[in-house]
């Protein structure tokens, strides 16, 4: 709906039809209020779903952890048991739910926009590609190629972030566990005067946190360079593609702006 309004608005500006300007602005105000309501309630419903899902998963994991003395048996296993079950229940469940919902929201939103854009690109695409070559629907093919190449390159550049984030969670949890051990055994440490030994172990544990953080910084920087380049390119790419068609009178200003939003 907003893209149709964009087309009508810029066509009105281009042809100086002042009698259509105010009705379009009134429509714009209604659209803005509708978008505000949709955005607000989608966030509210998403948060409600997140806490209910987290509550269910937390209760399920706590039940399995506490039944049949599993919490004690995990302490006796060497290497085979998951590390830091307390962190898995408290932090990783929340992280999993929030990440999954964010990915699901992004996927569904992108899929919805894709289904809405495909017919529009086919219908509004000029017959002449770049104003020269006859190719009906060429904007659709070019958009798929451009988006697919960007997604593939982003995956290649940022794939190491998955492992780096996993390592960060692991070593952060180990460092936190060692700090808790010092607190729980404060009396014994004070009696034996082993502060220096405990401090060395804490520093060694935190050193891994620092190393992983530097790795995370490096991979984030690489992905940031690519993302910034891709975003800046995507802002100018439509102008370069559609400018020949516009200057030759094959599309109107409103149609061009509508295609920009796609």
mmCIF file of C-alpha atoms in Angstrom:
data_model
loop_
_atom_site.group_PDB
_atom_site.id
_atom_site.type_symbol
_atom_site.label_atom_id
_atom_site.label_comp_id
_atom_site.label_asym_id
_atom_site.label_seq_id
_atom_site.Cartn_x
_atom_site.Cartn_y
_atom_site.Cartn_z
ATOM 1 C CA UNK A 1 0.000 0.000 0.000
ATOM 2 C CA UNK A 2 2.796 2.397 0.902
ATOM 3 C CA UNK A 3 4.540 1.759 -2.406
ATOM 4 C CA UNK A 4 1.363 2.511 -4.350
ATOM 5 C CA UNK A 5 1.050 5.750 -2.388
ATOM 6 C CA UNK A 6 4.691 6.553 -3.204
ATOM 7 C CA UNK A 7 4.025 6.113 -6.919
ATOM 8 C CA UNK A 8 0.926 8.319 -6.833
ATOM 9 C CA UNK A 9 2.696 10.968 -4.758
ATOM 10 C CA UNK A 10 5.700 11.360 -7.044
ATOM 11 C CA UNK A 11 3.541 11.242 -10.156
ATOM 12 C CA UNK A 12 1.507 14.085 -8.644
ATOM 13 C CA UNK A 13 4.665 16.061 -7.895
ATOM 14 C CA UNK A 14 6.045 15.461 -11.387
ATOM 15 C CA UNK A 15 2.829 16.556 -13.136
ATOM 16 C CA UNK A 16 2.080 19.358 -10.625
ATOM 17 C CA UNK A 17 -1.465 18.159 -9.900
ATOM 18 C CA UNK A 18 -2.137 20.240 -6.809
ATOM 19 C CA UNK A 19 -5.746 19.063 -6.479
ATOM 20 C CA UNK A 20 -4.497 15.538 -5.689
ATOM 21 C CA UNK A 21 -1.808 16.604 -3.234
ATOM 22 C CA UNK A 22 -3.901 17.128 -0.073
ATOM 23 C CA UNK A 23 -5.902 13.883 -0.441
ATOM 24 C CA UNK A 24 -2.609 12.040 -0.771
ATOM 25 C CA UNK A 25 -1.288 13.675 2.411
ATOM 26 C CA UNK A 26 -4.458 12.689 4.275
ATOM 27 C CA UNK A 27 -3.981 9.128 3.084
ATOM 28 C CA UNK A 28 -0.364 9.291 4.217
ATOM 29 C CA UNK A 29 -1.411 10.259 7.762
ATOM 30 C CA UNK A 30 -3.768 7.277 7.939
ATOM 31 C CA UNK A 31 -1.043 4.970 6.654
ATOM 32 C CA UNK A 32 1.413 6.266 9.253
ATOM 33 C CA UNK A 33 -1.025 5.608 12.103
ATOM 34 C CA UNK A 34 -1.700 2.117 10.761
ATOM 35 C CA UNK A 35 2.017 1.353 10.499
ATOM 36 C CA UNK A 36 2.607 2.610 14.050
ATOM 37 C CA UNK A 37 -0.103 0.305 15.401
ATOM 38 C CA UNK A 38 1.199 -2.668 13.439
ATOM 39 C CA UNK A 39 4.791 -2.104 14.562
ATOM 40 C CA UNK A 40 3.866 -1.575 18.217
ATOM 41 C CA UNK A 41 1.600 -4.590 18.534
ATOM 42 C CA UNK A 42 3.931 -6.848 16.559
ATOM 43 C CA UNK A 43 6.687 -6.029 19.064
ATOM 44 C CA UNK A 44 4.321 -6.602 21.996
ATOM 45 C CA UNK A 45 3.097 -9.943 20.655
ATOM 46 C CA UNK A 46 6.667 -11.008 19.887
ATOM 47 C CA UNK A 47 7.763 -10.279 23.466
ATOM 48 C CA UNK A 48 4.752 -12.156 24.836
ATOM 49 C CA UNK A 49 5.576 -15.164 22.682
ATOM 50 C CA UNK A 50 9.233 -15.001 23.744
ATOM 51 C CA UNK A 51 8.557 -15.059 27.492
ATOM 52 C CA UNK A 52 5.968 -17.837 27.216
ATOM 53 C CA UNK A 53 8.295 -19.965 25.111
ATOM 54 C CA UNK A 54 11.217 -19.283 27.447
ATOM 55 C CA UNK A 55 9.074 -20.190 30.458
ATOM 56 C CA UNK A 56 8.111 -23.501 28.878
ATOM 57 C CA UNK A 57 11.690 -24.402 27.890
ATOM 58 C CA UNK A 58 13.132 -23.346 31.255
ATOM 59 C CA UNK A 59 10.626 -25.417 33.213
ATOM 60 C CA UNK A 60 11.224 -28.408 30.936
ATOM 61 C CA UNK A 61 15.012 -28.198 31.288
ATOM 62 C CA UNK A 62 14.883 -27.638 35.051
ATOM 63 C CA UNK A 63 12.649 -30.680 35.439
ATOM 64 C CA UNK A 64 15.051 -32.872 33.472
ATOM 65 C CA UNK A 65 18.065 -31.441 35.312
ATOM 66 C CA UNK A 66 16.631 -32.095 38.768
ATOM 67 C CA UNK A 67 14.950 -35.458 38.215
ATOM 68 C CA UNK A 68 16.796 -38.728 38.938
ATOM 69 C CA UNK A 69 19.684 -36.701 40.423
ATOM 70 C CA UNK A 70 20.859 -35.733 36.947
ATOM 71 C CA UNK A 71 22.461 -32.546 38.288
ATOM 72 C CA UNK A 72 24.775 -34.698 40.430
ATOM 73 C CA UNK A 73 25.536 -37.276 37.753
ATOM 74 C CA UNK A 74 26.615 -34.520 35.369
ATOM 75 C CA UNK A 75 29.313 -33.548 37.861
ATOM 76 C CA UNK A 76 30.748 -37.073 37.729
ATOM 77 C CA UNK A 77 31.034 -37.260 33.950
ATOM 78 C CA UNK A 78 34.267 -36.095 32.350
ATOM 79 C CA UNK A 79 34.063 -34.621 28.881
ATOM 80 C CA UNK A 80 30.732 -36.137 27.890
ATOM 81 C CA UNK A 81 28.445 -33.819 29.824
ATOM 82 C CA UNK A 82 27.510 -30.320 28.649
ATOM 83 C CA UNK A 83 29.495 -27.644 30.420
ATOM 84 C CA UNK A 84 27.859 -25.060 32.684
ATOM 85 C CA UNK A 85 24.272 -26.370 32.802
ATOM 86 C CA UNK A 86 23.288 -23.343 34.895
ATOM 87 C CA UNK A 87 24.255 -21.056 32.029
ATOM 88 C CA UNK A 88 22.470 -23.284 29.512
ATOM 89 C CA UNK A 89 19.237 -22.957 31.451
ATOM 90 C CA UNK A 90 19.461 -19.293 32.411
ATOM 91 C CA UNK A 91 21.192 -17.607 29.487
ATOM 92 C CA UNK A 92 21.242 -19.912 26.486
ATOM 93 C CA UNK A 93 17.500 -20.559 26.578
ATOM 94 C CA UNK A 94 16.809 -16.825 26.460
ATOM 95 C CA UNK A 95 19.384 -16.359 23.708
ATOM 96 C CA UNK A 96 17.940 -19.228 21.683
ATOM 97 C CA UNK A 97 14.368 -17.954 21.948
ATOM 98 C CA UNK A 98 15.260 -14.349 21.104
ATOM 99 C CA UNK A 99 17.509 -15.330 18.198
ATOM 100 C CA UNK A 100 15.016 -17.796 16.752
ATOM 101 C CA UNK A 101 12.148 -15.317 16.932
ATOM 102 C CA UNK A 102 14.285 -12.591 15.361
ATOM 103 C CA UNK A 103 15.274 -14.920 12.523
ATOM 104 C CA UNK A 104 11.695 -16.109 12.070
ATOM 105 C CA UNK A 105 10.403 -12.546 11.993
ATOM 106 C CA UNK A 106 13.046 -11.544 9.474
ATOM 107 C CA UNK A 107 12.380 -14.587 7.310
ATOM 108 C CA UNK A 108 8.611 -14.157 7.296
ATOM 109 C CA UNK A 109 8.932 -10.433 6.650
ATOM 110 C CA UNK A 110 11.345 -10.992 3.791
ATOM 111 C CA UNK A 111 9.189 -13.759 2.338
ATOM 112 C CA UNK A 112 6.125 -11.529 2.504
ATOM 113 C CA UNK A 113 7.924 -8.653 0.835
ATOM 114 C CA UNK A 114 9.272 -11.019 -1.802
ATOM 115 C CA UNK A 115 5.807 -12.314 -2.648
ATOM 116 C CA UNK A 116 4.569 -8.747 -2.880
ATOM 117 C CA UNK A 117 7.498 -7.511 -4.945
ATOM 118 C CA UNK A 118 7.617 -10.274 -7.543
ATOM 119 C CA UNK A 119 4.378 -9.333 -9.336
ATOM 120 C CA UNK A 120 5.227 -5.640 -9.062
ATOM 121 C CA UNK A 121 8.661 -6.080 -10.614
ATOM 122 C CA UNK A 122 7.183 -8.162 -13.414
ATOM 123 C CA UNK A 123 4.379 -5.697 -14.166
ATOM 124 C CA UNK A 124 6.268 -2.417 -13.768
ATOM 125 C CA UNK A 125 9.568 -3.548 -15.249
ATOM 126 C CA UNK A 126 10.305 -1.624 -18.480
ATOM 127 C CA UNK A 127 10.504 -3.749 -21.592
ATOM 128 C CA UNK A 128 13.989 -2.465 -22.409
ATOM 129 C CA UNK A 129 16.754 -3.430 -20.001
ATOM 130 C CA UNK A 130 18.845 -0.322 -19.255
ATOM 131 C CA UNK A 131 16.784 1.375 -21.939
ATOM 132 C CA UNK A 132 18.500 -0.626 -24.694
ATOM 133 C CA UNK A 133 17.963 -4.405 -24.646
ATOM 134 C CA UNK A 134 14.472 -5.902 -24.951
ATOM 135 C CA UNK A 135 13.920 -8.203 -21.973
ATOM 136 C CA UNK A 136 10.491 -8.288 -20.256
ATOM 137 C CA UNK A 137 10.746 -8.712 -16.487
ATOM 138 C CA UNK A 138 14.474 -8.001 -16.425
ATOM 139 C CA UNK A 139 14.240 -6.092 -13.125
ATOM 140 C CA UNK A 140 13.032 -9.259 -11.406
ATOM 141 C CA UNK A 141 15.972 -11.292 -12.680
ATOM 142 C CA UNK A 142 18.435 -8.559 -11.795
ATOM 143 C CA UNK A 143 16.993 -8.177 -8.279
ATOM 144 C CA UNK A 144 17.209 -11.909 -7.603
ATOM 145 C CA UNK A 145 20.791 -12.003 -8.875
ATOM 146 C CA UNK A 146 21.826 -8.954 -6.842
ATOM 147 C CA UNK A 147 20.163 -10.152 -3.619
ATOM 148 C CA UNK A 148 21.426 -13.707 -4.003
ATOM 149 C CA UNK A 149 24.993 -12.571 -4.590
ATOM 150 C CA UNK A 150 24.815 -10.279 -1.559
ATOM 151 C CA UNK A 151 23.438 -13.026 0.693
ATOM 152 C CA UNK A 152 26.062 -15.522 -0.466
ATOM 153 C CA UNK A 153 28.939 -13.103 0.061
ATOM 154 C CA UNK A 154 27.602 -12.065 3.476
ATOM 155 C CA UNK A 155 27.467 -15.718 4.513
ATOM 156 C CA UNK A 156 31.026 -16.333 3.345
ATOM 157 C CA UNK A 157 32.351 -13.236 5.100
ATOM 158 C CA UNK A 158 30.437 -13.665 8.365
ATOM 159 C CA UNK A 159 30.248 -17.438 8.785
ATOM 160 C CA UNK A 160 33.107 -17.437 11.311
ATOM 161 C CA UNK A 161 31.004 -15.256 13.617
ATOM 162 C CA UNK A 162 28.904 -18.304 14.499
ATOM 163 C CA UNK A 163 31.871 -20.189 15.936
ATOM 164 C CA UNK A 164 33.270 -17.055 17.560
ATOM 165 C CA UNK A 165 29.996 -16.315 19.343
ATOM 166 C CA UNK A 166 29.737 -19.918 20.509
ATOM 167 C CA UNK A 167 33.269 -19.757 21.900
ATOM 168 C CA UNK A 168 32.492 -16.431 23.566
ATOM 169 C CA UNK A 169 29.493 -17.917 25.368
ATOM 170 C CA UNK A 170 31.545 -20.917 26.474
ATOM 171 C CA UNK A 171 34.515 -19.022 27.893
ATOM 172 C CA UNK A 172 32.351 -16.322 29.464
ATOM 173 C CA UNK A 173 30.433 -19.052 31.288
ATOM 174 C CA UNK A 174 33.648 -20.765 32.414
ATOM 175 C CA UNK A 175 35.028 -17.496 33.750
ATOM 176 C CA UNK A 176 31.778 -16.772 35.591
ATOM 177 C CA UNK A 177 31.810 -20.297 37.044
ATOM 178 C CA UNK A 178 35.322 -19.813 38.439
ATOM 179 C CA UNK A 179 34.279 -16.547 40.060
ATOM 180 C CA UNK A 180 31.310 -18.280 41.675
ATOM 181 C CA UNK A 181 33.641 -21.008 42.944
ATOM 182 C CA UNK A 182 35.793 -18.392 44.655
ATOM 183 C CA UNK A 183 32.723 -16.900 46.295
ATOM 184 C CA UNK A 184 31.382 -20.284 47.422
ATOM 185 C CA UNK A 185 34.763 -21.364 48.801
ATOM 186 C CA UNK A 186 35.750 -18.003 50.233
ATOM 187 C CA UNK A 187 36.378 -19.371 53.734
ATOM 188 C CA UNK A 188 38.679 -22.175 52.561
ATOM 189 C CA UNK A 189 40.614 -19.848 50.266
ATOM 190 C CA UNK A 190 41.094 -17.340 53.067
ATOM 191 C CA UNK A 191 42.229 -20.001 55.563
ATOM 192 C CA UNK A 192 44.759 -21.544 53.185
ATOM 193 C CA UNK A 193 45.901 -18.196 51.816
ATOM 194 C CA UNK A 194 45.483 -19.347 48.223
ATOM 195 C CA UNK A 195 44.385 -15.997 46.831
ATOM 196 C CA UNK A 196 47.351 -15.849 44.473
ATOM 197 C CA UNK A 197 46.592 -19.295 43.054
ATOM 198 C CA UNK A 198 42.918 -18.479 42.573
ATOM 199 C CA UNK A 199 43.832 -15.146 41.024
ATOM 200 C CA UNK A 200 46.137 -16.848 38.529
ATOM 201 C CA UNK A 201 43.386 -19.273 37.542
ATOM 202 C CA UNK A 202 40.920 -16.419 37.120
ATOM 203 C CA UNK A 203 43.370 -14.473 34.973
ATOM 204 C CA UNK A 204 44.035 -17.546 32.842
ATOM 205 C CA UNK A 205 40.313 -18.096 32.364
ATOM 206 C CA UNK A 206 39.690 -14.459 31.511
ATOM 207 C CA UNK A 207 42.561 -14.479 29.022
ATOM 208 C CA UNK A 208 40.526 -16.848 26.861
ATOM 209 C CA UNK A 209 37.626 -14.408 27.009
ATOM 210 C CA UNK A 210 39.928 -11.656 25.742
ATOM 211 C CA UNK A 211 41.301 -13.828 22.934
ATOM 212 C CA UNK A 212 37.841 -14.790 21.722
ATOM 213 C CA UNK A 213 36.733 -11.171 21.948
ATOM 214 C CA UNK A 214 39.559 -10.088 19.642
ATOM 215 C CA UNK A 215 38.568 -12.824 17.208
ATOM 216 C CA UNK A 216 34.981 -11.595 17.373
ATOM 217 C CA UNK A 217 36.130 -8.039 16.711
ATOM 218 C CA UNK A 218 38.076 -9.130 13.628
ATOM 219 C CA UNK A 219 35.199 -11.089 12.102
ATOM 220 C CA UNK A 220 32.715 -8.331 12.949
ATOM 221 C CA UNK A 221 34.956 -5.768 11.275
ATOM 222 C CA UNK A 222 35.115 -7.835 8.094
ATOM 223 C CA UNK A 223 31.362 -8.267 8.017
ATOM 224 C CA UNK A 224 30.890 -4.583 8.817
ATOM 225 C CA UNK A 225 33.012 -3.542 5.842
ATOM 226 C CA UNK A 226 30.992 -5.741 3.521
ATOM 227 C CA UNK A 227 27.625 -4.721 4.994
ATOM 228 C CA UNK A 228 28.424 -1.012 4.741
ATOM 229 C CA UNK A 229 29.625 -1.451 1.151
ATOM 230 C CA UNK A 230 26.547 -3.463 0.196
ATOM 231 C CA UNK A 231 24.126 -1.008 1.813
ATOM 232 C CA UNK A 232 25.729 2.007 0.171
ATOM 233 C CA UNK A 233 25.775 0.235 -3.171
ATOM 234 C CA UNK A 234 22.133 -0.782 -2.865
ATOM 235 C CA UNK A 235 21.185 2.881 -2.392
ATOM 236 C CA UNK A 236 22.770 3.979 -5.678
ATOM 237 C CA UNK A 237 22.369 0.806 -7.734
ATOM 238 C CA UNK A 238 18.654 1.367 -8.571
ATOM 239 C CA UNK A 239 19.416 4.879 -9.859
ATOM 240 C CA UNK A 240 22.079 3.561 -12.206
ATOM 241 C CA UNK A 241 19.790 0.786 -13.418
ATOM 242 C CA UNK A 242 16.605 2.808 -13.980
ATOM 243 C CA UNK A 243 18.014 6.201 -14.957
ATOM 244 C CA UNK A 244 18.262 5.336 -18.700
ATOM 245 C CA UNK A 245 14.613 4.229 -18.772
ATOM 246 C CA UNK A 246 13.452 7.367 -16.959
ATOM 247 C CA UNK A 247 15.375 9.811 -19.139
ATOM 248 C CA UNK A 248 14.023 8.107 -22.254
ATOM 249 C CA UNK A 249 10.464 8.526 -20.955
ATOM 250 C CA UNK A 250 9.821 4.793 -20.598
ATOM 251 C CA UNK A 251 8.794 5.112 -16.926
ATOM 252 C CA UNK A 252 7.396 7.952 -14.821
ATOM 253 C CA UNK A 253 9.018 9.440 -11.741
ATOM 254 C CA UNK A 254 6.415 7.756 -9.534
ATOM 255 C CA UNK A 255 7.082 4.359 -11.074
ATOM 256 C CA UNK A 256 10.814 4.812 -10.614
ATOM 257 C CA UNK A 257 10.402 5.771 -6.936
ATOM 258 C CA UNK A 258 8.065 2.832 -6.415
ATOM 259 C CA UNK A 259 10.640 0.489 -7.897
ATOM 260 C CA UNK A 260 13.317 2.047 -5.679
ATOM 261 C CA UNK A 261 11.359 0.999 -2.592
ATOM 262 C CA UNK A 262 11.295 -2.569 -3.874
#
